[in-house]
């Protein structure tokens, strides 16, 4: 079974001084719109990716009435609306507030809570992290101090299967129930296990063991400790990893604050993350728990014969019609809720077996990804042109063209490892790229450059000014010609001259 321990964090960026923030956090929100090349953009935070059907319908209304008729899913399980006019702010705010999507105007950009999307939906994991996420969101919205957090600060709650623990949280909590054999009868829908969690802050390899009832309050306290540390240490850090390398935030420092707040916290020395490996007898009676792959589309077998349907949005975007189809399934055959995932997917829980099979076919016919073997599953892209003026090309059309031609990377990028996530970027910021090992398809002035990025290398860019870093496979590829979004093709421009150098990337921004 999964020996679930907090993952070893990525190495600290190699820098002599911390970043100095000389301006306020401009991260977009539902009320603070971002001006993009295709109109204004709103980012609606959805803690734990949770949506009722009423809230989902309100987002579809906003996309159709105010935006470009599409909804974008982010790598934090949030929703973006694009193509918004300049004068829509009040109308959008009222629409979202009426649906319960703006519980606190002052806190709307800091409700960044990511949780394991399948928690409580299969027999082997209880609903602990989903319940904690709701409590944490309520505590955040009631905290005056929390308004000082950046819109990029991230809480991560992992149910023990290790699906989200490595996604770069500032405060990461790993449910200890994931390290225990589940009851013989499994967990009832919505049930909690009573086990607590291990809490980790930033890159500190130590953790704190927290009792179940204290987990949400401990998470908020850790964030408030960071705010104090950031004020004392200077530099205007927005995230824990941005604190000065000589004075990082540690588990011991958070432990002292927790004890002062009356929260027991046992210090746990350096622990490693052990990946789940399926045992050949995983489905035999008495065998270790088998965890559903939270990143894969398809049906998820749950308690009491119910199923959840998981689908992925091609390149992270859905039409309002596709979104309304999912909402209708949740309302008519499901449990009245949807869950968004950090892999730009949607989970619809609570279907009986018969309608689940039929509904999955409907979703596939509507153009959503339902097959775990689909090559679209592992391909993502930034916004690109025409939506982002910083992009060098329409990367989404180019990625669709490569997929239509039977590949996942540009034609001359065949040296890239097979099976890794592939991310197409229009500039060196690489917005929304995956975590861990991935294939970087970067648009440059002379064409695409394809490089394999090894794990734990976020601190060092995949393409450096002097040379490709250790373990990097790099190929230059001419940029394809203009490709229509409606009819993607694999046509490409004549080969460009080899790249003499590639500018050093800046730190990618979360989406």
Short mmCIF file of C-alpha atoms in Angstrom, two decimals:
data_model
loop_
_atom_site.label_atom_id
_atom_site.label_comp_id
_atom_site.label_asym_id
_atom_site.label_seq_id
_atom_site.Cartn_x
_atom_site.Cartn_y
_atom_site.Cartn_z
CA UNK A 1 0.00 0.00 0.00
CA UNK A 2 0.98 3.61 -0.10
CA UNK A 3 3.43 4.49 2.60
CA UNK A 4 2.25 8.05 2.51
CA UNK A 5 4.74 10.55 3.78
CA UNK A 6 5.25 14.13 2.69
CA UNK A 7 7.27 14.20 -0.53
CA UNK A 8 10.80 15.44 -0.42
CA UNK A 9 10.54 19.05 -1.58
CA UNK A 10 12.23 20.42 -4.66
CA UNK A 11 15.63 22.02 -4.05
CA UNK A 12 15.66 25.67 -3.09
CA UNK A 13 16.33 27.98 -6.02
CA UNK A 14 20.02 28.73 -6.41
CA UNK A 15 20.13 32.39 -5.47
CA UNK A 16 22.27 34.58 -3.26
CA UNK A 17 19.41 36.91 -2.31
CA UNK A 18 15.64 36.43 -2.01
CA UNK A 19 13.42 38.12 -4.57
CA UNK A 20 12.52 41.68 -3.70
CA UNK A 21 8.86 42.46 -4.32
CA UNK A 22 8.61 46.15 -5.09
CA UNK A 23 4.93 46.07 -6.06
CA UNK A 24 1.72 44.53 -4.83
CA UNK A 25 0.55 41.07 -5.82
CA UNK A 26 -1.22 41.43 -9.18
CA UNK A 27 -2.57 37.86 -9.25
CA UNK A 28 -6.03 38.03 -10.87
CA UNK A 29 -9.21 37.15 -9.06
CA UNK A 30 -12.95 37.28 -9.51
CA UNK A 31 -13.01 40.95 -8.51
CA UNK A 32 -9.56 42.02 -9.69
CA UNK A 33 -9.66 41.38 -13.43
CA UNK A 34 -6.53 40.97 -15.51
CA UNK A 35 -6.30 42.76 -18.83
CA UNK A 36 -5.29 40.24 -21.53
CA UNK A 37 -4.97 40.45 -25.30
CA UNK A 38 -8.40 38.84 -25.75
CA UNK A 39 -10.20 40.96 -23.15
CA UNK A 40 -10.31 40.81 -19.37
CA UNK A 41 -9.71 37.63 -17.39
CA UNK A 42 -11.31 36.59 -14.09
CA UNK A 43 -9.98 33.75 -11.95
CA UNK A 44 -12.60 32.24 -9.64
CA UNK A 45 -11.13 30.39 -6.66
CA UNK A 46 -12.83 27.09 -5.82
CA UNK A 47 -11.37 25.65 -2.60
CA UNK A 48 -10.79 21.90 -3.05
CA UNK A 49 -12.33 22.30 -6.53
CA UNK A 50 -15.83 21.91 -5.06
CA UNK A 51 -18.88 23.15 -6.96
CA UNK A 52 -22.61 22.68 -6.50
CA UNK A 53 -24.68 22.39 -9.67
CA UNK A 54 -26.09 25.86 -8.98
CA UNK A 55 -22.59 27.32 -8.78
CA UNK A 56 -21.51 25.48 -11.93
CA UNK A 57 -24.54 26.84 -13.78
CA UNK A 58 -23.64 30.36 -12.66
CA UNK A 59 -20.13 29.99 -14.11
CA UNK A 60 -21.60 28.83 -17.43
CA UNK A 61 -23.92 31.85 -17.42
CA UNK A 62 -20.96 34.15 -16.81
CA UNK A 63 -18.98 32.58 -19.65
CA UNK A 64 -21.86 32.91 -22.11
CA UNK A 65 -23.28 36.28 -21.05
CA UNK A 66 -20.02 38.10 -20.36
CA UNK A 67 -17.09 36.11 -21.71
CA UNK A 68 -16.01 34.17 -24.78
CA UNK A 69 -18.34 31.23 -24.09
CA UNK A 70 -15.60 28.98 -22.70
CA UNK A 71 -14.28 28.04 -19.27
CA UNK A 72 -10.58 27.42 -18.59
CA UNK A 73 -9.43 25.04 -15.85
CA UNK A 74 -6.22 25.83 -13.98
CA UNK A 75 -3.52 23.67 -12.43
CA UNK A 76 -4.92 24.59 -9.00
CA UNK A 77 -8.45 23.41 -9.71
CA UNK A 78 -9.85 26.90 -10.29
CA UNK A 79 -11.83 28.37 -13.20
CA UNK A 80 -10.89 31.25 -15.46
CA UNK A 81 -13.30 33.30 -17.58
CA UNK A 82 -11.78 35.08 -20.58
CA UNK A 83 -12.88 37.73 -23.06
CA UNK A 84 -14.68 39.81 -20.43
CA UNK A 85 -15.59 43.45 -21.25
CA UNK A 86 -14.26 46.36 -19.21
CA UNK A 87 -17.62 47.22 -17.68
CA UNK A 88 -18.66 43.77 -16.43
CA UNK A 89 -17.09 43.83 -12.96
CA UNK A 90 -20.19 44.60 -10.92
CA UNK A 91 -22.44 42.26 -12.91
CA UNK A 92 -19.91 39.41 -12.60
CA UNK A 93 -19.47 39.99 -8.86
CA UNK A 94 -23.23 39.94 -8.26
CA UNK A 95 -23.66 36.79 -10.35
CA UNK A 96 -20.91 34.95 -8.44
CA UNK A 97 -22.05 36.21 -5.05
CA UNK A 98 -25.64 35.09 -5.66
CA UNK A 99 -24.30 31.57 -6.32
CA UNK A 100 -22.23 31.51 -3.12
CA UNK A 101 -18.91 31.77 -4.93
CA UNK A 102 -17.81 34.95 -3.12
CA UNK A 103 -18.21 34.24 0.61
CA UNK A 104 -15.79 37.05 1.46
CA UNK A 105 -14.83 39.92 -0.83
CA UNK A 106 -11.68 40.61 1.19
CA UNK A 107 -10.45 37.02 0.94
CA UNK A 108 -11.48 35.94 -2.56
CA UNK A 109 -7.96 35.79 -4.02
CA UNK A 110 -6.37 33.90 -1.10
CA UNK A 111 -8.79 30.94 -1.04
CA UNK A 112 -6.17 28.70 -2.68
CA UNK A 113 -6.90 25.26 -1.25
CA UNK A 114 -6.01 22.18 -3.29
CA UNK A 115 -7.27 18.76 -2.10
CA UNK A 116 -7.20 15.18 -3.39
CA UNK A 117 -10.20 15.09 -5.75
CA UNK A 118 -11.08 11.41 -5.20
CA UNK A 119 -11.03 11.52 -1.40
CA UNK A 120 -14.13 9.75 -0.13
CA UNK A 121 -15.12 8.55 -3.60
CA UNK A 122 -13.35 5.19 -3.52
CA UNK A 123 -13.58 2.60 -0.76
CA UNK A 124 -10.05 3.10 0.50
CA UNK A 125 -9.88 6.78 1.41
CA UNK A 126 -12.13 8.65 3.82
CA UNK A 127 -13.35 12.20 3.28
CA UNK A 128 -10.94 13.75 5.80
CA UNK A 129 -9.23 16.20 3.46
CA UNK A 130 -12.48 17.38 1.86
CA UNK A 131 -13.92 18.14 5.31
CA UNK A 132 -10.69 19.85 6.37
CA UNK A 133 -10.68 21.95 3.19
CA UNK A 134 -14.14 23.33 3.92
CA UNK A 135 -13.20 24.16 7.50
CA UNK A 136 -9.94 25.76 6.40
CA UNK A 137 -11.77 27.92 3.85
CA UNK A 138 -14.18 29.12 6.54
CA UNK A 139 -11.27 29.95 8.85
CA UNK A 140 -9.45 31.81 6.06
CA UNK A 141 -12.51 33.92 5.30
CA UNK A 142 -12.86 34.81 8.99
CA UNK A 143 -9.20 35.76 9.50
CA UNK A 144 -8.12 39.40 9.28
CA UNK A 145 -4.46 38.37 9.19
CA UNK A 146 -5.03 36.04 6.22
CA UNK A 147 -5.88 39.01 3.98
CA UNK A 148 -2.14 39.66 3.90
CA UNK A 149 -1.48 36.43 1.99
CA UNK A 150 -0.59 36.57 -1.67
CA UNK A 151 -2.95 35.23 -4.31
CA UNK A 152 -0.21 32.68 -5.05
CA UNK A 153 0.08 31.19 -1.54
CA UNK A 154 -1.15 27.59 -1.69
CA UNK A 155 -2.56 25.09 0.82
CA UNK A 156 -2.41 21.43 -0.27
CA UNK A 157 -4.36 18.62 1.42
CA UNK A 158 -3.46 15.09 0.31
CA UNK A 159 -5.64 12.14 1.29
CA UNK A 160 -2.65 9.78 1.54
CA UNK A 161 -2.43 8.49 -2.00
CA UNK A 162 0.25 11.06 -2.85
CA UNK A 163 -1.61 12.63 -5.77
CA UNK A 164 -1.32 16.30 -4.78
CA UNK A 165 1.34 16.32 -2.04
CA UNK A 166 4.05 17.16 -4.57
CA UNK A 167 2.26 20.05 -6.27
CA UNK A 168 4.21 22.84 -4.62
CA UNK A 169 2.13 23.75 -1.59
CA UNK A 170 3.31 26.37 0.88
CA UNK A 171 1.49 24.50 3.62
CA UNK A 172 1.03 20.81 2.80
CA UNK A 173 -1.02 18.37 4.87
CA UNK A 174 -0.91 14.63 4.30
CA UNK A 175 -3.71 12.58 5.89
CA UNK A 176 -2.33 9.86 8.13
CA UNK A 177 -5.31 7.66 7.26
CA UNK A 178 -3.48 6.99 3.98
CA UNK A 179 -0.85 5.03 5.91
CA UNK A 180 -3.44 2.78 7.59
CA UNK A 181 -5.27 -0.25 6.28
CA UNK A 182 -8.89 0.79 5.67
CA UNK A 183 -11.68 -1.01 7.52
CA UNK A 184 -12.75 -4.31 5.94
CA UNK A 185 -16.04 -2.72 4.89
CA UNK A 186 -14.31 0.33 3.49
CA UNK A 187 -15.28 3.90 4.34
CA UNK A 188 -18.87 5.05 4.07
CA UNK A 189 -19.49 7.99 1.71
CA UNK A 190 -18.57 11.25 3.44
CA UNK A 191 -17.11 9.51 6.49
CA UNK A 192 -14.02 10.71 8.33
CA UNK A 193 -11.35 8.34 9.64
CA UNK A 194 -10.43 10.15 12.83
CA UNK A 195 -6.75 10.08 11.90
CA UNK A 196 -4.80 13.31 11.79
CA UNK A 197 -2.24 14.66 9.33
CA UNK A 198 1.41 15.46 8.82
CA UNK A 199 2.00 19.17 8.20
CA UNK A 200 4.94 20.46 6.20
CA UNK A 201 5.90 24.06 5.46
CA UNK A 202 7.70 25.00 2.27
CA UNK A 203 10.89 23.05 1.70
CA UNK A 204 11.51 21.94 5.28
CA UNK A 205 12.00 18.18 5.28
CA UNK A 206 10.62 17.82 8.77
CA UNK A 207 6.90 17.56 9.48
CA UNK A 208 4.49 18.08 12.35
CA UNK A 209 1.93 15.46 13.38
CA UNK A 210 -1.43 17.15 14.00
CA UNK A 211 -4.62 15.65 15.48
CA UNK A 212 -7.62 15.48 13.13
CA UNK A 213 -9.70 18.14 14.91
CA UNK A 214 -6.81 20.60 14.82
CA UNK A 215 -5.75 20.25 11.17
CA UNK A 216 -7.60 23.25 9.66
CA UNK A 217 -6.59 25.59 12.48
CA UNK A 218 -2.98 24.37 12.29
CA UNK A 219 -2.86 25.09 8.55
CA UNK A 220 -4.09 28.65 9.04
CA UNK A 221 -1.68 29.21 11.94
CA UNK A 222 1.24 28.07 9.75
CA UNK A 223 0.23 30.63 7.11
CA UNK A 224 0.01 33.38 9.73
CA UNK A 225 3.49 32.44 11.01
CA UNK A 226 4.75 32.87 7.45
CA UNK A 227 3.25 36.35 7.24
CA UNK A 228 5.05 37.33 10.44
CA UNK A 229 8.31 35.84 9.15
CA UNK A 230 7.99 37.61 5.80
CA UNK A 231 7.49 40.95 7.54
CA UNK A 232 10.47 40.45 9.82
CA UNK A 233 12.89 39.12 7.19
CA UNK A 234 12.19 41.64 4.44
CA UNK A 235 11.99 41.21 0.71
CA UNK A 236 8.20 41.11 0.49
CA UNK A 237 8.04 37.31 0.00
CA UNK A 238 4.72 36.06 -1.36
CA UNK A 239 5.47 32.38 -0.80
CA UNK A 240 7.38 30.40 1.83
CA UNK A 241 10.11 29.37 -0.63
CA UNK A 242 10.84 33.04 -1.32
CA UNK A 243 12.05 33.74 2.22
CA UNK A 244 15.81 34.37 2.54
CA UNK A 245 17.77 31.13 2.21
CA UNK A 246 19.65 31.94 5.40
CA UNK A 247 16.39 32.32 7.34
CA UNK A 248 13.83 29.83 5.99
CA UNK A 249 10.59 29.04 7.74
CA UNK A 250 10.98 25.73 9.60
CA UNK A 251 8.67 23.19 11.16
CA UNK A 252 10.15 23.97 14.58
CA UNK A 253 9.23 27.65 14.23
CA UNK A 254 5.66 26.70 13.29
CA UNK A 255 5.57 24.16 16.12
CA UNK A 256 6.26 26.87 18.69
CA UNK A 257 3.41 28.98 17.32
CA UNK A 258 1.03 26.01 17.32
CA UNK A 259 1.82 25.21 20.93
CA UNK A 260 1.25 28.84 21.88
CA UNK A 261 -2.17 28.56 20.21
CA UNK A 262 -2.97 25.39 22.17
CA UNK A 263 -2.46 22.99 19.24
CA UNK A 264 -0.41 19.86 19.94
CA UNK A 265 2.22 19.22 17.27
CA UNK A 266 4.69 16.34 17.36
CA UNK A 267 7.93 17.01 15.45
CA UNK A 268 8.77 14.31 12.90
CA UNK A 269 12.29 14.23 11.47
CA UNK A 270 13.10 13.98 7.76
CA UNK A 271 10.67 11.66 6.03
CA UNK A 272 10.63 10.48 2.43
CA UNK A 273 7.71 9.96 0.08
CA UNK A 274 7.22 6.37 -1.07
CA UNK A 275 5.23 6.10 -4.27
CA UNK A 276 2.27 3.76 -4.43
CA UNK A 277 3.10 0.57 -6.29
CA UNK A 278 0.22 -1.71 -7.12
CA UNK A 279 0.66 -5.17 -5.67
CA UNK A 280 -0.23 -8.03 -8.05
CA UNK A 281 -2.80 -9.24 -5.52
CA UNK A 282 -4.11 -5.77 -4.76
CA UNK A 283 -7.72 -6.77 -5.32
CA UNK A 284 -7.57 -9.99 -3.29
CA UNK A 285 -9.30 -10.14 0.12
CA UNK A 286 -7.09 -8.73 2.82
CA UNK A 287 -4.65 -7.16 0.38
CA UNK A 288 -3.25 -3.67 0.77
CA UNK A 289 -5.54 -0.88 -0.36
CA UNK A 290 -5.69 -0.10 -4.06
CA UNK A 291 -5.97 3.60 -4.80
CA UNK A 292 -7.66 4.86 -7.94
CA UNK A 293 -5.42 6.97 -10.18
CA UNK A 294 -6.68 10.49 -9.55
CA UNK A 295 -5.07 11.79 -12.75
CA UNK A 296 -6.81 9.33 -15.09
CA UNK A 297 -10.17 9.87 -16.82
CA UNK A 298 -12.88 7.22 -16.69
CA UNK A 299 -15.19 5.66 -14.09
CA UNK A 300 -14.16 5.41 -10.42
CA UNK A 301 -15.70 2.58 -8.41
CA UNK A 302 -17.00 3.80 -5.09
CA UNK A 303 -18.85 2.62 -1.98
CA UNK A 304 -22.35 1.15 -2.22
CA UNK A 305 -21.97 0.43 -5.93
CA UNK A 306 -21.94 4.13 -6.83
CA UNK A 307 -19.49 5.54 -9.35
CA UNK A 308 -17.79 8.82 -10.07
CA UNK A 309 -17.06 9.90 -13.63
CA UNK A 310 -13.74 11.63 -14.25
CA UNK A 311 -13.07 13.49 -17.49
CA UNK A 312 -10.36 15.84 -18.71
CA UNK A 313 -10.80 19.01 -20.74
CA UNK A 314 -8.67 19.07 -23.93
CA UNK A 315 -5.84 21.54 -23.24
CA UNK A 316 -7.78 22.67 -20.18
CA UNK A 317 -10.69 24.45 -21.92
CA UNK A 318 -14.38 23.59 -22.18
CA UNK A 319 -17.21 25.13 -24.11
CA UNK A 320 -20.21 26.28 -22.12
CA UNK A 321 -22.17 23.42 -23.74
CA UNK A 322 -19.68 20.82 -22.46
CA UNK A 323 -19.77 22.42 -19.02
CA UNK A 324 -23.58 22.39 -18.97
CA UNK A 325 -23.60 18.73 -19.97
CA UNK A 326 -21.44 17.90 -16.94
CA UNK A 327 -23.64 20.06 -14.73
CA UNK A 328 -26.77 18.33 -16.02
CA UNK A 329 -25.32 14.88 -15.32
CA UNK A 330 -24.44 15.93 -11.77
CA UNK A 331 -27.96 17.26 -11.22
CA UNK A 332 -29.92 14.43 -12.86
CA UNK A 333 -27.86 11.30 -12.14
CA UNK A 334 -25.15 12.32 -9.68
CA UNK A 335 -24.95 13.77 -6.22
CA UNK A 336 -25.51 17.39 -7.22
CA UNK A 337 -21.85 18.35 -7.10
CA UNK A 338 -18.73 18.52 -9.26
CA UNK A 339 -15.06 18.51 -8.33
CA UNK A 340 -12.35 20.16 -10.39
CA UNK A 341 -8.89 18.62 -10.41
CA UNK A 342 -5.38 20.11 -10.74
CA UNK A 343 -4.98 18.06 -13.95
CA UNK A 344 -7.61 20.26 -15.59
CA UNK A 345 -10.32 17.69 -15.15
CA UNK A 346 -13.80 17.36 -13.69
CA UNK A 347 -15.16 14.62 -11.44
CA UNK A 348 -18.91 13.99 -11.17
CA UNK A 349 -19.60 11.81 -8.08
CA UNK A 350 -22.56 9.68 -7.08
CA UNK A 351 -23.85 7.92 -10.21
CA UNK A 352 -25.41 4.47 -10.32
CA UNK A 353 -23.69 1.96 -12.63
CA UNK A 354 -26.27 1.99 -15.47
CA UNK A 355 -26.45 5.74 -16.09
CA UNK A 356 -22.71 6.06 -15.46
CA UNK A 357 -21.81 4.00 -18.53
CA UNK A 358 -24.28 5.86 -20.73
CA UNK A 359 -23.23 9.26 -19.46
CA UNK A 360 -19.55 8.50 -20.00
CA UNK A 361 -20.29 7.78 -23.66
CA UNK A 362 -22.16 11.09 -23.92
CA UNK A 363 -19.20 12.96 -22.49
CA UNK A 364 -16.84 11.29 -24.94
CA UNK A 365 -19.14 12.18 -27.84
CA UNK A 366 -19.12 15.80 -26.61
CA UNK A 367 -15.34 15.96 -27.06
CA UNK A 368 -14.16 15.46 -23.49
CA UNK A 369 -11.32 13.05 -22.64
CA UNK A 370 -12.69 9.85 -21.09
CA UNK A 371 -10.07 7.28 -22.17
CA UNK A 372 -6.98 6.88 -19.95
CA UNK A 373 -4.99 5.91 -23.05
CA UNK A 374 -5.80 9.12 -24.94
CA UNK A 375 -2.67 11.08 -25.92
CA UNK A 376 -4.56 14.27 -25.04
CA UNK A 377 -4.43 13.21 -21.40
CA UNK A 378 -0.79 14.20 -20.94
CA UNK A 379 -0.69 17.38 -23.04
CA UNK A 380 -1.25 20.86 -21.64
CA UNK A 381 -0.55 24.34 -22.96
CA UNK A 382 -0.41 27.91 -21.79
CA UNK A 383 -2.93 30.40 -23.17
CA UNK A 384 -0.74 31.46 -26.10
CA UNK A 385 -1.86 33.77 -28.87
CA UNK A 386 -4.31 35.37 -29.36
CA UNK A 387 -5.14 35.47 -25.65
CA UNK A 388 -1.69 36.37 -24.31
CA UNK A 389 0.35 39.15 -25.90
CA UNK A 390 3.58 37.78 -24.40
CA UNK A 391 3.26 34.52 -26.33
CA UNK A 392 5.22 34.09 -29.55
CA UNK A 393 2.64 31.89 -31.25
CA UNK A 394 -0.71 30.11 -30.98
CA UNK A 395 0.65 27.19 -28.97
CA UNK A 396 -2.77 25.63 -28.39
CA UNK A 397 -3.42 25.27 -32.12
CA UNK A 398 0.10 23.98 -32.65
CA UNK A 399 -0.34 21.40 -29.87
CA UNK A 400 -3.70 20.33 -31.34
CA UNK A 401 -2.02 19.99 -34.73
CA UNK A 402 0.69 17.74 -33.28
CA UNK A 403 -1.94 15.58 -31.59
CA UNK A 404 -3.98 15.34 -34.79
CA UNK A 405 -0.83 14.12 -36.55
CA UNK A 406 -0.35 11.38 -33.96
CA UNK A 407 2.26 13.02 -31.74
CA UNK A 408 2.47 15.08 -28.57
CA UNK A 409 5.51 17.21 -29.44
CA UNK A 410 6.63 19.01 -32.61
CA UNK A 411 7.65 16.76 -35.48
CA UNK A 412 11.39 17.03 -34.80
CA UNK A 413 11.08 16.59 -31.03
CA UNK A 414 10.94 12.80 -31.18
CA UNK A 415 13.88 12.43 -28.80
CA UNK A 416 11.72 13.48 -25.85
CA UNK A 417 10.88 10.67 -23.40
CA UNK A 418 7.56 8.92 -23.98
CA UNK A 419 4.97 8.89 -21.20
CA UNK A 420 5.83 12.15 -19.45
CA UNK A 421 3.43 15.09 -19.30
CA UNK A 422 4.04 17.50 -22.19
CA UNK A 423 3.55 21.25 -21.79
CA UNK A 424 3.57 23.73 -24.68
CA UNK A 425 4.61 27.28 -23.76
CA UNK A 426 4.55 30.47 -25.79
CA UNK A 427 7.32 32.17 -23.78
CA UNK A 428 9.92 31.49 -21.09
CA UNK A 429 7.44 31.99 -18.22
CA UNK A 430 5.93 28.56 -18.99
CA UNK A 431 2.68 29.42 -17.20
CA UNK A 432 0.79 26.42 -15.85
CA UNK A 433 3.54 23.85 -16.44
CA UNK A 434 3.37 20.45 -14.66
CA UNK A 435 5.31 19.50 -11.54
CA UNK A 436 7.87 16.71 -11.38
CA UNK A 437 9.35 15.36 -14.59
CA UNK A 438 7.83 16.72 -17.81
CA UNK A 439 8.58 17.57 -21.43
CA UNK A 440 9.01 21.27 -22.14
CA UNK A 441 7.93 22.46 -25.61
CA UNK A 442 8.97 26.10 -25.73
CA UNK A 443 8.26 28.55 -28.54
CA UNK A 444 11.40 30.58 -29.33
CA UNK A 445 12.01 33.25 -31.99
CA UNK A 446 13.43 30.52 -34.24
CA UNK A 447 10.95 27.73 -33.61
CA UNK A 448 10.05 25.27 -30.90
CA UNK A 449 12.64 23.82 -28.54
CA UNK A 450 11.75 20.47 -26.94
CA UNK A 451 13.51 19.50 -23.71
CA UNK A 452 12.98 16.87 -21.06
CA UNK A 453 12.86 18.32 -17.54
CA UNK A 454 14.02 15.92 -14.80
CA UNK A 455 12.25 15.81 -11.43
CA UNK A 456 13.04 18.41 -8.77
CA UNK A 457 14.60 20.77 -11.29
CA UNK A 458 12.16 23.66 -11.01
CA UNK A 459 14.90 25.64 -9.33
CA UNK A 460 17.02 25.42 -12.46
CA UNK A 461 15.41 26.15 -15.83
CA UNK A 462 15.30 23.36 -18.42
CA UNK A 463 17.16 25.54 -20.92
CA UNK A 464 20.04 27.68 -19.68
CA UNK A 465 21.91 30.41 -21.48
CA UNK A 466 25.10 28.38 -21.62
CA UNK A 467 23.94 24.80 -22.04
CA UNK A 468 21.08 22.41 -21.46
CA UNK A 469 21.22 21.32 -17.85
CA UNK A 470 22.20 17.84 -16.65
CA UNK A 471 19.74 15.18 -17.65
CA UNK A 472 18.15 17.45 -20.26
CA UNK A 473 17.35 16.28 -23.77
CA UNK A 474 17.00 19.30 -26.04
CA UNK A 475 15.96 19.59 -29.67
CA UNK A 476 15.17 22.68 -31.71
CA UNK A 477 12.11 22.43 -33.91
CA UNK A 478 10.90 24.95 -36.48
CA UNK A 479 7.69 26.62 -35.45
CA UNK A 480 4.66 25.35 -37.37
CA UNK A 481 2.84 27.74 -39.64
CA UNK A 482 -0.44 29.33 -38.60
CA UNK A 483 -2.91 26.61 -37.70
CA UNK A 484 -6.66 27.14 -37.39
CA UNK A 485 -8.24 26.14 -34.06
CA UNK A 486 -11.13 24.56 -35.91
CA UNK A 487 -9.12 22.38 -38.27
CA UNK A 488 -5.71 21.70 -36.72
CA UNK A 489 -3.08 20.41 -39.09
CA UNK A 490 0.51 19.30 -38.80
CA UNK A 491 1.85 21.65 -41.47
CA UNK A 492 5.13 23.27 -40.56
CA UNK A 493 7.33 26.01 -41.84
CA UNK A 494 10.72 25.19 -43.42
CA UNK A 495 13.40 24.27 -40.88
CA UNK A 496 14.93 27.22 -39.11
CA UNK A 497 18.59 27.69 -38.37
CA UNK A 498 19.86 26.02 -35.16
CA UNK A 499 19.35 28.07 -32.02
CA UNK A 500 22.56 29.78 -30.91
CA UNK A 501 21.18 30.36 -27.43
CA UNK A 502 17.94 30.57 -25.53
CA UNK A 503 17.13 33.30 -22.99
CA UNK A 504 17.01 32.22 -19.37
CA UNK A 505 13.41 31.59 -18.31
CA UNK A 506 11.81 33.59 -15.56
CA UNK A 507 10.00 31.87 -12.70
CA UNK A 508 6.76 30.40 -14.09
CA UNK A 509 3.52 31.73 -12.69
CA UNK A 510 0.87 29.47 -11.14
CA UNK A 511 -2.47 29.14 -12.92
#
